[in-house]
mmCIF file with all atom_site columns, C-alpha atoms in Angstrom:
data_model
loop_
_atom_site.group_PDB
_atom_site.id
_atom_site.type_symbol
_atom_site.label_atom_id
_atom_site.label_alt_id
_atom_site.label_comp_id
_atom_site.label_asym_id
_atom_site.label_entity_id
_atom_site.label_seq_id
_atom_site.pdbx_PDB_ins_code
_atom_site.Cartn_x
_atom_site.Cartn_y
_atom_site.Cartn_z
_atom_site.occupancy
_atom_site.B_iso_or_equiv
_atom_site.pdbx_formal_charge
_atom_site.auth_seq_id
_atom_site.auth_comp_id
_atom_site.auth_asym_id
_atom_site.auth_atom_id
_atom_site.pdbx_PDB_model_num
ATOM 1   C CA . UNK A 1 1   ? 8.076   -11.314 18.546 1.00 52.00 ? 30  UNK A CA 1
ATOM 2   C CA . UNK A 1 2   ? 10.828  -8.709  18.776 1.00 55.00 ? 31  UNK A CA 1
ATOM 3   C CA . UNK A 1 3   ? 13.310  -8.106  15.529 1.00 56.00 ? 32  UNK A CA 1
ATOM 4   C CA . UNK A 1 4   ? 16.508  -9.294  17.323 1.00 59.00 ? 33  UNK A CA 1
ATOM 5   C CA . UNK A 1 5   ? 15.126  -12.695 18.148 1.00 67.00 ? 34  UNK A CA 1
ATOM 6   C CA . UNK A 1 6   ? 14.523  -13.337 14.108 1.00 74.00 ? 35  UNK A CA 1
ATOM 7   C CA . UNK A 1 7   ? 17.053  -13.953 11.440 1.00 75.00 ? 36  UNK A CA 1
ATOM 8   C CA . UNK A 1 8   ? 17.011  -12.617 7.686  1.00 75.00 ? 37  UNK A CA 1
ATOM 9   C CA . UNK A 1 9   ? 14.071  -10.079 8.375  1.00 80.00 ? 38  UNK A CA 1
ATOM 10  C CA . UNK A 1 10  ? 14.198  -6.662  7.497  1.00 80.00 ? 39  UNK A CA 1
ATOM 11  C CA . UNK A 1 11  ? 11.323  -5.415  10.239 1.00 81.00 ? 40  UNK A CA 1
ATOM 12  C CA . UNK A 1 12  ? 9.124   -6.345  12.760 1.00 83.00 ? 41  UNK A CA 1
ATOM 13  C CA . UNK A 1 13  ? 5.883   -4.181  12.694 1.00 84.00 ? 42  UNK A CA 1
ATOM 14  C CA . UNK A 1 14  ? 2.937   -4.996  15.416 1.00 86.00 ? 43  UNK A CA 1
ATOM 15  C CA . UNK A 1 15  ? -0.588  -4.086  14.946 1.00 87.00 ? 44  UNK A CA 1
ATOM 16  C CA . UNK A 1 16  ? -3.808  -4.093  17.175 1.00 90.00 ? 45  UNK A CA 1
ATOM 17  C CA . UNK A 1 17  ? -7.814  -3.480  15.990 1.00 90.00 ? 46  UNK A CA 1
ATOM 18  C CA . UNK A 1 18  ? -10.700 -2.408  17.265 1.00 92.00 ? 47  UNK A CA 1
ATOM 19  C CA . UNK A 1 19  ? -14.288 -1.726  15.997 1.00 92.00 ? 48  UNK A CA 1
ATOM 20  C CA . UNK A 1 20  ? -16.026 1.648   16.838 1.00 93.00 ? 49  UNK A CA 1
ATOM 21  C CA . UNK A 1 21  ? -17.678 4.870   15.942 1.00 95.00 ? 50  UNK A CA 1
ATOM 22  C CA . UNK A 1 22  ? -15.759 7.518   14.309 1.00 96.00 ? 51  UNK A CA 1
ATOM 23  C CA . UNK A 1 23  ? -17.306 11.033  14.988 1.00 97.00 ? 52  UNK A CA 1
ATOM 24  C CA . UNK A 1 24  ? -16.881 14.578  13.028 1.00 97.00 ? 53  UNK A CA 1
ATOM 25  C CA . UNK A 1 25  ? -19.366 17.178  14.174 1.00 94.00 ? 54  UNK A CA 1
ATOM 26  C CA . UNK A 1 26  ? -22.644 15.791  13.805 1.00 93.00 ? 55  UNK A CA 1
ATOM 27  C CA . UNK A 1 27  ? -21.562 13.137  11.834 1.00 95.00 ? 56  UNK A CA 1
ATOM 28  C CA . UNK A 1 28  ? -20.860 9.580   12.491 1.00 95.00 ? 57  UNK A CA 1
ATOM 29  C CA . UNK A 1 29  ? -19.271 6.516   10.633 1.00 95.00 ? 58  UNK A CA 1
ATOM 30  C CA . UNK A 1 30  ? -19.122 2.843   11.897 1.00 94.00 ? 59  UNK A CA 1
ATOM 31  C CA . UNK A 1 31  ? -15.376 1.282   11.277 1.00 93.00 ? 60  UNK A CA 1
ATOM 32  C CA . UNK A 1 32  ? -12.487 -0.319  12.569 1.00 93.00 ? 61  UNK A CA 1
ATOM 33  C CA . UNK A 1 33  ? -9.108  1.700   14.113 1.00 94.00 ? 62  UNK A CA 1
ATOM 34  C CA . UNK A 1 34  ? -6.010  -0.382  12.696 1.00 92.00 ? 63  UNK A CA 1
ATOM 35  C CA . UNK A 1 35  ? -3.249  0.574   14.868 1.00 93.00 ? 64  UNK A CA 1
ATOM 36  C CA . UNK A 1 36  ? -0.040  0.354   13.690 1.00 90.00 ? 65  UNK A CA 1
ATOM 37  C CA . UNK A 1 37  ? 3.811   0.220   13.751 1.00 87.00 ? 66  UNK A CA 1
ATOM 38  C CA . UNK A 1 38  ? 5.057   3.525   11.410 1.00 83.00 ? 67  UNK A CA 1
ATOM 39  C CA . UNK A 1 39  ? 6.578   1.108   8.976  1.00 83.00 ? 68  UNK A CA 1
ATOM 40  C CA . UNK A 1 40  ? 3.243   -0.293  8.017  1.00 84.00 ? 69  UNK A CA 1
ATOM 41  C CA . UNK A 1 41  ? 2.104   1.883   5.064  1.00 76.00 ? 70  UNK A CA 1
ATOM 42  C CA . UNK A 1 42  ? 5.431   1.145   3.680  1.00 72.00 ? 71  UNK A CA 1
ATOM 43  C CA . UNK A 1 43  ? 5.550   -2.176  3.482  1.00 74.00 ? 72  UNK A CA 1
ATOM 44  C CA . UNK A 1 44  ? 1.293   -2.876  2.979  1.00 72.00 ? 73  UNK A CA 1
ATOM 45  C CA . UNK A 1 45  ? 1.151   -0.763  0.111  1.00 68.00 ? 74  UNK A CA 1
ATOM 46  C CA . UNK A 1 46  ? -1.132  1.456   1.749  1.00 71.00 ? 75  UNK A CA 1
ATOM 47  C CA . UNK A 1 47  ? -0.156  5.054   0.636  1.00 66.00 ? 76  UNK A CA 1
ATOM 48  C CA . UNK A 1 48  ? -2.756  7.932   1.240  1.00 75.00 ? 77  UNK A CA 1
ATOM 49  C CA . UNK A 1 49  ? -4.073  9.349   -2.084 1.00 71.00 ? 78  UNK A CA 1
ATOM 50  C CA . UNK A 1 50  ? -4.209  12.967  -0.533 1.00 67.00 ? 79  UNK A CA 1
ATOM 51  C CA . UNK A 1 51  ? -1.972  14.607  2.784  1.00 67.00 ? 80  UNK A CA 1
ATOM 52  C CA . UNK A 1 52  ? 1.312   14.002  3.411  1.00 58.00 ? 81  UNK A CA 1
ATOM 53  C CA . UNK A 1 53  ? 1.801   11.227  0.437  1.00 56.00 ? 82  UNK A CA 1
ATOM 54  C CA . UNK A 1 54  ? 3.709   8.987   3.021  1.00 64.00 ? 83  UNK A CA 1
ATOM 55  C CA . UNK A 1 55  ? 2.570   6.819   6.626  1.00 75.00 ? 84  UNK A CA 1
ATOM 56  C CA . UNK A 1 56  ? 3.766   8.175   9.991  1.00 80.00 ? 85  UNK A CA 1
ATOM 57  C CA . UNK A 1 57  ? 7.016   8.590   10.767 1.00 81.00 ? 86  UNK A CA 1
ATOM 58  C CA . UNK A 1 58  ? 8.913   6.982   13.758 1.00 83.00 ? 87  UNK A CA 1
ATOM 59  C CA . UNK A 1 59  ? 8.657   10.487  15.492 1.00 85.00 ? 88  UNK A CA 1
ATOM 60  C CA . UNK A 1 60  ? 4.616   10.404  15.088 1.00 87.00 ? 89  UNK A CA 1
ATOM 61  C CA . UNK A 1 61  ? 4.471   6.980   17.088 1.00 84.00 ? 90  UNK A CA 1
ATOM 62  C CA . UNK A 1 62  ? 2.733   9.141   20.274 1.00 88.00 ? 91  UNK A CA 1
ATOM 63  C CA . UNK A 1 63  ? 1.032   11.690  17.932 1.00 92.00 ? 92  UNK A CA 1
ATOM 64  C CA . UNK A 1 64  ? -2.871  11.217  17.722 1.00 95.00 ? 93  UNK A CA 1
ATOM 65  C CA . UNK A 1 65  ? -3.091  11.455  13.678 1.00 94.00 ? 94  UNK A CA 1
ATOM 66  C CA . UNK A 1 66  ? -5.255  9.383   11.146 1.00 94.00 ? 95  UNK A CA 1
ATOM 67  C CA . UNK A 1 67  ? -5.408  8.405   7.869  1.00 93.00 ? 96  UNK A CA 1
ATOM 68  C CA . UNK A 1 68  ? -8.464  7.452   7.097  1.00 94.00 ? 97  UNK A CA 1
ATOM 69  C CA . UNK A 1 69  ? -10.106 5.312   4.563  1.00 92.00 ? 98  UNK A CA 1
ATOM 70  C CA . UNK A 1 70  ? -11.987 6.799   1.334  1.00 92.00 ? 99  UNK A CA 1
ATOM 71  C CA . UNK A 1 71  ? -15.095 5.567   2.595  1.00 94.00 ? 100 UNK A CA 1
ATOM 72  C CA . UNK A 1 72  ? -15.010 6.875   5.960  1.00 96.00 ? 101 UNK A CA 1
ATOM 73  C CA . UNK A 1 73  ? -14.138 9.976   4.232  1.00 95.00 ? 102 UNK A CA 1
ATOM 74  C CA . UNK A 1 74  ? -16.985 10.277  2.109  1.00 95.00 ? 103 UNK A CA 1
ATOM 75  C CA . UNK A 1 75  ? -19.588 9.495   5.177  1.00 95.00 ? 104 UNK A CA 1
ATOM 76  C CA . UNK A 1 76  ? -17.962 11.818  7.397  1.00 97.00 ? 105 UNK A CA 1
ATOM 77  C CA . UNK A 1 77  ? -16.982 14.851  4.624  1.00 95.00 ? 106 UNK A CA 1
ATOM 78  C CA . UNK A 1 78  ? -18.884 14.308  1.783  1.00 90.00 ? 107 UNK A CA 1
ATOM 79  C CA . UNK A 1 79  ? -17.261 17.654  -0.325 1.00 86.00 ? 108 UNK A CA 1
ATOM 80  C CA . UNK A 1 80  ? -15.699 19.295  2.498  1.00 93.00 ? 109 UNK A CA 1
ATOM 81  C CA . UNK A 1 81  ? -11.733 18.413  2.741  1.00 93.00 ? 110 UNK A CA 1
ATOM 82  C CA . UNK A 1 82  ? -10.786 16.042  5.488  1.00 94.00 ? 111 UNK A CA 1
ATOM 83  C CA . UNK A 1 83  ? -7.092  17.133  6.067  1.00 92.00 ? 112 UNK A CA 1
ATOM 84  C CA . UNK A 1 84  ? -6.382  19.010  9.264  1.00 92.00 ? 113 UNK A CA 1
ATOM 85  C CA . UNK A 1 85  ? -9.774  18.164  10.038 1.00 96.00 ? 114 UNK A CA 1
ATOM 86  C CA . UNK A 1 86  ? -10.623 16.811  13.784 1.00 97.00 ? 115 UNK A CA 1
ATOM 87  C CA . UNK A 1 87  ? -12.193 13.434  14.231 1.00 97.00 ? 116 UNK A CA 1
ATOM 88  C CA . UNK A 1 88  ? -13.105 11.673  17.508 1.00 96.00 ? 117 UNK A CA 1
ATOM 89  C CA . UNK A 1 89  ? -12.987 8.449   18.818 1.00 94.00 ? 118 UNK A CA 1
ATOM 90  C CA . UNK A 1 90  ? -14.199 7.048   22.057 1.00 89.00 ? 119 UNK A CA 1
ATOM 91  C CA . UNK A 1 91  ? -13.586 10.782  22.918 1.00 89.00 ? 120 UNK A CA 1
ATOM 92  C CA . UNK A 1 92  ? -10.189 11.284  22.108 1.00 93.00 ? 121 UNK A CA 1
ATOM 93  C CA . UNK A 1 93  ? -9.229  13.771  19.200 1.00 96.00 ? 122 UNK A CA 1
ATOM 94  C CA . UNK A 1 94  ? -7.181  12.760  16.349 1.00 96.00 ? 123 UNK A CA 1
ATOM 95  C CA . UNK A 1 95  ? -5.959  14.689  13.366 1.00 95.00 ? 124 UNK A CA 1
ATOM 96  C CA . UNK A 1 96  ? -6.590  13.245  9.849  1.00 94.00 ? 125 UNK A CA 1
ATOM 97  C CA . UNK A 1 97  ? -3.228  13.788  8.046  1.00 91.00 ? 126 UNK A CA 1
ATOM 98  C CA . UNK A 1 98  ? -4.218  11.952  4.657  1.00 90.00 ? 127 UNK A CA 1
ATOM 99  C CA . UNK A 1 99  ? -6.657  9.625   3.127  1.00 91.00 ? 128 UNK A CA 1
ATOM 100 C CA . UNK A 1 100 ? -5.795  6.163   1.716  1.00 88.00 ? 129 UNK A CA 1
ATOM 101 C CA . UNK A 1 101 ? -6.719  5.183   -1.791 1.00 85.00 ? 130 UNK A CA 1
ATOM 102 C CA . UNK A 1 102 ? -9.338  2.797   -2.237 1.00 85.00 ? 131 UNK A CA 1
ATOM 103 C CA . UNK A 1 103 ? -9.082  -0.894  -1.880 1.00 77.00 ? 132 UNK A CA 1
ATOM 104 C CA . UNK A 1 104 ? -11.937 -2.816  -1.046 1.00 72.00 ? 133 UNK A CA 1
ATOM 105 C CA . UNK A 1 105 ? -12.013 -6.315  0.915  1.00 61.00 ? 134 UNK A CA 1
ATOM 106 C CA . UNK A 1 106 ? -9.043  -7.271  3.270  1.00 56.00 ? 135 UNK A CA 1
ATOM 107 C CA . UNK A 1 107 ? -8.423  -10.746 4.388  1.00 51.00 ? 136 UNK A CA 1
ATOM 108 C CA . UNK A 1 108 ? -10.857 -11.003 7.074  1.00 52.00 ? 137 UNK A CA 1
ATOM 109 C CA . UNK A 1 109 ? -13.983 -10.017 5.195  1.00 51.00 ? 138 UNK A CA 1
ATOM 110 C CA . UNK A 1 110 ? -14.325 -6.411  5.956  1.00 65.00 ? 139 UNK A CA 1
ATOM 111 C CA . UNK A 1 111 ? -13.727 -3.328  3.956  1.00 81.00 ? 140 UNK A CA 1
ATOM 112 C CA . UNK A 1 112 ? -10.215 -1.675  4.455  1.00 85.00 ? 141 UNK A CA 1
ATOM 113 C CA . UNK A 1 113 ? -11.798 1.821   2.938  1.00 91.00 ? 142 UNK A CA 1
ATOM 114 C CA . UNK A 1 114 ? -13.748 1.571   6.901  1.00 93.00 ? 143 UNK A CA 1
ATOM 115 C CA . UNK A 1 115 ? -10.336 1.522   8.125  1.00 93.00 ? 144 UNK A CA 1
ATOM 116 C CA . UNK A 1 116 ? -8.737  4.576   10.371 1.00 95.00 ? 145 UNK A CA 1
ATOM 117 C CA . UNK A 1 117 ? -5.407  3.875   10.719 1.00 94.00 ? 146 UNK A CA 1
ATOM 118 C CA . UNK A 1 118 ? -3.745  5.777   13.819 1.00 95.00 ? 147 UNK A CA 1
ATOM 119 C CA . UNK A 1 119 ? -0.360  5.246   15.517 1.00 93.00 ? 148 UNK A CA 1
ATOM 120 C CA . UNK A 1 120 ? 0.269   1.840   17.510 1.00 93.00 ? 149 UNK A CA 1
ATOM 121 C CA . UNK A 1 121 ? 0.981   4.062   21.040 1.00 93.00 ? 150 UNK A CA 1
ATOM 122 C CA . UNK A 1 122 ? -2.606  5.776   20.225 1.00 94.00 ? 151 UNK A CA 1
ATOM 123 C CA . UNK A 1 123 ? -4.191  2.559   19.492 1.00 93.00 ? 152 UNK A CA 1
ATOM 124 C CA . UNK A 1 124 ? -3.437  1.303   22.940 1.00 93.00 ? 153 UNK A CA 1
ATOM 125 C CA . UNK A 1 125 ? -4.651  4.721   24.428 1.00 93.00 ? 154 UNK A CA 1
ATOM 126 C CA . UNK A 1 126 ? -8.236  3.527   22.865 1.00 91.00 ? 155 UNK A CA 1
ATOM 127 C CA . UNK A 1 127 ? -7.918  0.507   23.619 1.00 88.00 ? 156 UNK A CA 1
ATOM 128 C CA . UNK A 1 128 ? -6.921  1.255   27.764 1.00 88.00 ? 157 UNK A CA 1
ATOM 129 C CA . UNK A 1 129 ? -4.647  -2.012  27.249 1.00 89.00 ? 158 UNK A CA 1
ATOM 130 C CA . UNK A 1 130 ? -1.417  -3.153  25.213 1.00 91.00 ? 159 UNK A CA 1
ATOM 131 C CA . UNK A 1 131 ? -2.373  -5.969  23.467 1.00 88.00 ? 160 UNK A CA 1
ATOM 132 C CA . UNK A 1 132 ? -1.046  -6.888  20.069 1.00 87.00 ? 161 UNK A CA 1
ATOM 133 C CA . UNK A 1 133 ? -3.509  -8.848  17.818 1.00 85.00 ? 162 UNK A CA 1
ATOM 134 C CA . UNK A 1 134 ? -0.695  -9.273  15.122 1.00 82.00 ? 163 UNK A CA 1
ATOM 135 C CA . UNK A 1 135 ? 2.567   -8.499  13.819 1.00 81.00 ? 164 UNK A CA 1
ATOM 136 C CA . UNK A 1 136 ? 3.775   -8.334  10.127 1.00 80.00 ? 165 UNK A CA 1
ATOM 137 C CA . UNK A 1 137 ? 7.162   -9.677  9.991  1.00 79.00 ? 166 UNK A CA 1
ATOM 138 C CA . UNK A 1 138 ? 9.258   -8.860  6.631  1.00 79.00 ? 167 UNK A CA 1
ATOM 139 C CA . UNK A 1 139 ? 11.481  -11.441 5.477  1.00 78.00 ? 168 UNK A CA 1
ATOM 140 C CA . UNK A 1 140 ? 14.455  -10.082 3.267  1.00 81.00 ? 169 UNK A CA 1
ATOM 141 C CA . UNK A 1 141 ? 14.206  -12.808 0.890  1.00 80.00 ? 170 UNK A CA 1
ATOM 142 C CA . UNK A 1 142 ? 11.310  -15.524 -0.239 1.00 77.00 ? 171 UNK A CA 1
ATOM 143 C CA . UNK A 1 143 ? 14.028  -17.814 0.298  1.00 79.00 ? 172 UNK A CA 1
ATOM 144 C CA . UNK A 1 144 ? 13.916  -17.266 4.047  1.00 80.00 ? 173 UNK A CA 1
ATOM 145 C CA . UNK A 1 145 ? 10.309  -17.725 4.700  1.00 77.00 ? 174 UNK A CA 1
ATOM 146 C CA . UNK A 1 146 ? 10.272  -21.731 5.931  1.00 80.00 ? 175 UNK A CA 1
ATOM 147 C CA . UNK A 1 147 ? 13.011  -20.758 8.207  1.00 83.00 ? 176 UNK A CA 1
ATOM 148 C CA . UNK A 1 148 ? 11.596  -17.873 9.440  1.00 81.00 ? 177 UNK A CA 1
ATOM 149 C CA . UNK A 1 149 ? 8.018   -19.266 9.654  1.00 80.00 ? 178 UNK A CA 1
ATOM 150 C CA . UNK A 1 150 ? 10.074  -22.449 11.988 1.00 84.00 ? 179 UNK A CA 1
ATOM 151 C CA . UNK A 1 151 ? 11.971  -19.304 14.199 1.00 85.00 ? 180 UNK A CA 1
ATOM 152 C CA . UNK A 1 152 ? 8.661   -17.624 14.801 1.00 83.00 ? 181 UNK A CA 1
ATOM 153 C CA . UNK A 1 153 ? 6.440   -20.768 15.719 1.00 84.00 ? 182 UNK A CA 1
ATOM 154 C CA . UNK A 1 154 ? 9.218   -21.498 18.198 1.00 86.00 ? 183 UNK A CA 1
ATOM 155 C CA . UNK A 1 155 ? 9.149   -18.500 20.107 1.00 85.00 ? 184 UNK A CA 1
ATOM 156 C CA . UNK A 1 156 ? 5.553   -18.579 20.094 1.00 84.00 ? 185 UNK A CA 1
ATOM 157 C CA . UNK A 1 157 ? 5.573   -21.678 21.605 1.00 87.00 ? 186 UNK A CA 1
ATOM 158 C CA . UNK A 1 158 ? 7.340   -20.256 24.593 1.00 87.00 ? 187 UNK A CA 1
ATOM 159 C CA . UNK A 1 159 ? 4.406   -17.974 25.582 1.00 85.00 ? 188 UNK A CA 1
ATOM 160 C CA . UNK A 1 160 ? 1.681   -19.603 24.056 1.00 84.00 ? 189 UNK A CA 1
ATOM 161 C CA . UNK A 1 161 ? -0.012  -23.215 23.764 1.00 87.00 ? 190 UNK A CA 1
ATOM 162 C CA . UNK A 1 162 ? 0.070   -24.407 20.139 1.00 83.00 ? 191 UNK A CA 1
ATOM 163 C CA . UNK A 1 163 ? -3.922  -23.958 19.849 1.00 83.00 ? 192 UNK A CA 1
ATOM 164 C CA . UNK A 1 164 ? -3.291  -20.152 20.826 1.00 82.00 ? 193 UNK A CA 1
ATOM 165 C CA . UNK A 1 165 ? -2.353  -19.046 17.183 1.00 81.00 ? 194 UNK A CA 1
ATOM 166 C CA . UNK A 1 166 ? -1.589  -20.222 13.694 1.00 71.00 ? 195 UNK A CA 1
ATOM 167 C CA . UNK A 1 167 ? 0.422   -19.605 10.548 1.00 64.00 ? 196 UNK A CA 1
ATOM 168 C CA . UNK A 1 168 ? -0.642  -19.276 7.375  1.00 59.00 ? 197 UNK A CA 1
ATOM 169 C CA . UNK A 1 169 ? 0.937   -19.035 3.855  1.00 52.00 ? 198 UNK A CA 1
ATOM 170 C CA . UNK A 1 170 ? -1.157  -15.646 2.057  1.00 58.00 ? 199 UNK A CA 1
ATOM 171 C CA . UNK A 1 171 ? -0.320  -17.659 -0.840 1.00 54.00 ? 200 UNK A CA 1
ATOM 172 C CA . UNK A 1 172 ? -3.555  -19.882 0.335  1.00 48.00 ? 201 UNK A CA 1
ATOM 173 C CA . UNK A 1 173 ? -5.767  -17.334 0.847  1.00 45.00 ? 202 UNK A CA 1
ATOM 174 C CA . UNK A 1 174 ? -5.272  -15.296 -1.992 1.00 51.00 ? 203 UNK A CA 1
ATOM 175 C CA . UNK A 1 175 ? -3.850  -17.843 -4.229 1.00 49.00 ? 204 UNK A CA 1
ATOM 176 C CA . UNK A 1 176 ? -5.161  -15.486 -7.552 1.00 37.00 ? 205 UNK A CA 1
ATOM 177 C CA . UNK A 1 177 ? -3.556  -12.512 -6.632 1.00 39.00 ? 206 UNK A CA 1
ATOM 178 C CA . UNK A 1 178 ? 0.192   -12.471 -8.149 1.00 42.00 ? 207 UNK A CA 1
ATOM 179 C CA . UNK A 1 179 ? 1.645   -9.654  -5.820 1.00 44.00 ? 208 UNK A CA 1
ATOM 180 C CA . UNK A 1 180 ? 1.246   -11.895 -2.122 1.00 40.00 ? 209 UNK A CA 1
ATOM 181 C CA . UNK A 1 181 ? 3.083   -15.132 -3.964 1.00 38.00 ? 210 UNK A CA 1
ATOM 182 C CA . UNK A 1 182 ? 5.729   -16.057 -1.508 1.00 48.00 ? 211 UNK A CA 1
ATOM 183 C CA . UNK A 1 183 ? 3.843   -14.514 1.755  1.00 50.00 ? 212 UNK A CA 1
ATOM 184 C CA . UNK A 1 184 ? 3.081   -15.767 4.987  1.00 51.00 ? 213 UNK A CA 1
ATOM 185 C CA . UNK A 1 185 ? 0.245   -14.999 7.256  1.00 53.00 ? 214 UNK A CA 1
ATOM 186 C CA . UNK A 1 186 ? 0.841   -16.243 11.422 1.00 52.00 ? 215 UNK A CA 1
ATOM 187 C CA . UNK A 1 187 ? -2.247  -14.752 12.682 1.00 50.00 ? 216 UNK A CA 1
ATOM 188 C CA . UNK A 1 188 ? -4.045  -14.904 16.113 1.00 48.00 ? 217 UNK A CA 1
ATOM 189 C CA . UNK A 1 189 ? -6.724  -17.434 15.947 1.00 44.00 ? 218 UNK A CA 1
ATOM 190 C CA . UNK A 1 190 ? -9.338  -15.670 17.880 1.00 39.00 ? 219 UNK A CA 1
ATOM 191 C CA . UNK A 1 191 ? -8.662  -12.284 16.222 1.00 37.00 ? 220 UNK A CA 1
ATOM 192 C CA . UNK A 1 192 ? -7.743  -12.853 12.575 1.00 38.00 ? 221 UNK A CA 1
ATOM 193 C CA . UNK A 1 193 ? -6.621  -8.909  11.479 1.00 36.00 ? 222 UNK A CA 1
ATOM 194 C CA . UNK A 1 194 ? -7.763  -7.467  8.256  1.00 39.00 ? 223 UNK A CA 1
ATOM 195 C CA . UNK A 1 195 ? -4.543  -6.941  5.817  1.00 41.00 ? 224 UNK A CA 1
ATOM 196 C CA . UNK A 1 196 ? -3.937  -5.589  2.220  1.00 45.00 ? 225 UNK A CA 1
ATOM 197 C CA . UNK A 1 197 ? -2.209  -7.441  -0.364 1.00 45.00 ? 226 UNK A CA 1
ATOM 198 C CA . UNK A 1 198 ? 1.392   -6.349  -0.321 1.00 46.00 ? 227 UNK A CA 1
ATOM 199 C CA . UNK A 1 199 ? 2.953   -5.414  -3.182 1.00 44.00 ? 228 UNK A CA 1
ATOM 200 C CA . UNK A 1 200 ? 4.919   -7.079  -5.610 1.00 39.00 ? 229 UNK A CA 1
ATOM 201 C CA . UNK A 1 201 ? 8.855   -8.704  -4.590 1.00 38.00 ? 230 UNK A CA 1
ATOM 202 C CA . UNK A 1 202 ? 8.300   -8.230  -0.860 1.00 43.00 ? 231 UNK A CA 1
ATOM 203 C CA . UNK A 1 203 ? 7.719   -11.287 1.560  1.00 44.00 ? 232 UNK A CA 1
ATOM 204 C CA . UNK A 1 204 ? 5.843   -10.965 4.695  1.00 46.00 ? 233 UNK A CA 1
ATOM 205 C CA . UNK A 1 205 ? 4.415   -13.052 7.921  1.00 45.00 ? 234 UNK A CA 1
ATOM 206 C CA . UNK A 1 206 ? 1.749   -11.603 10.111 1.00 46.00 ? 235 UNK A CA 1
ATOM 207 C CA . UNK A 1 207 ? 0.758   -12.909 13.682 1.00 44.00 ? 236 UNK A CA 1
#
């Protein structure tokens, strides 16, 4: 799904996941790497509490940097400060340049404050392949989202059987929460990513 193919969206922003042990000196924390586009903190509403105050920037897509998620901040630092810290994962050294306030459950079950999120291009260096699991696609308006939702399923279908993915309106999920009203979900059936609710006024699909 590539921004140029869609009309009325503002961006396009993929994302990939894996599960896996996050190291600091003798430490070690179970949790999930969310790999992401540099627009995702943005647009998720997921601003780190402490560093930097903002997500990566486009010139930080190759750069291996984390924010990291309260709780895997408390397991791996307790009292000691995590920024400019080294962590490691599957061997590889990353950078923690913030930590991201607290949120709880995400769509798929598990707990976003286990999350590390890192750079898409560093993602795919931990992951030794380039597969997206899903994209968040922006709409600029509510108004667009049907239209957009039909654009999307038809490229899809160019690449992929029907059965290979589905969309879903967040609205369903999380039908109590106010702030995803007017969102869309298109999410890989075999690999459902977690996501936080976005906030308030802005319209999203992910796949």
């Amino acid at each position: 799904v590539k921004k140029r193919n869609l009309k009325n969206i503002e961006t396009v922003i993929p994302n990939t996941e894996i599960q896996v042990k996050i190291k600091y000196k003798n430490k070690s924390a179970d949790g999930a790497i969310n790999a992401v586009g540099y627009e995702y903190g943005k647009i998720s509403n997921t601003i780190p509490k402490e560093g930097k105050g903002v997500w990566f920037s486009k010139q930080d897509e190759t750069k291996e940097l984390a924010i990291i998620g309260s709780n895997i901040a408390e397991k791996l630092f307790k009292n000691e400060n995590p920024l400019n810290k080294t962590i490691s994962v599957n061997s590889k050294n990353i950078k923690v340049i913030g930590i991201a306030e607290k949120k709880g459950g995400g769509f798929s079950g598990g707990n976003l404050d286990d999350t590390v999120y890192v750079p898409l291009e560093v993602g795919f260096s931990l992951t030794g392949n380039r597969k997206i699991m899903s994209f968040i696609i922006k709409a600029k308006n509510k108004d667009e989202i049907d239209l957009i939702k039909k654009q999307t399923e038809k490229i899809m279908l160019k690449k992929f059987d029907k059965d290979a993915f589905s969309v879903v309106d967040q609205s369903q999920i999380l039908s109590s929460i106010n702030s995803i009203l007017g969102t869309l979900t298109l999410a890989e059936k075999s690999a459902c990513a977690k996501q936080s609710a976005p906030p308030p006024e802005q319209y999203f699909f992910s796949f």
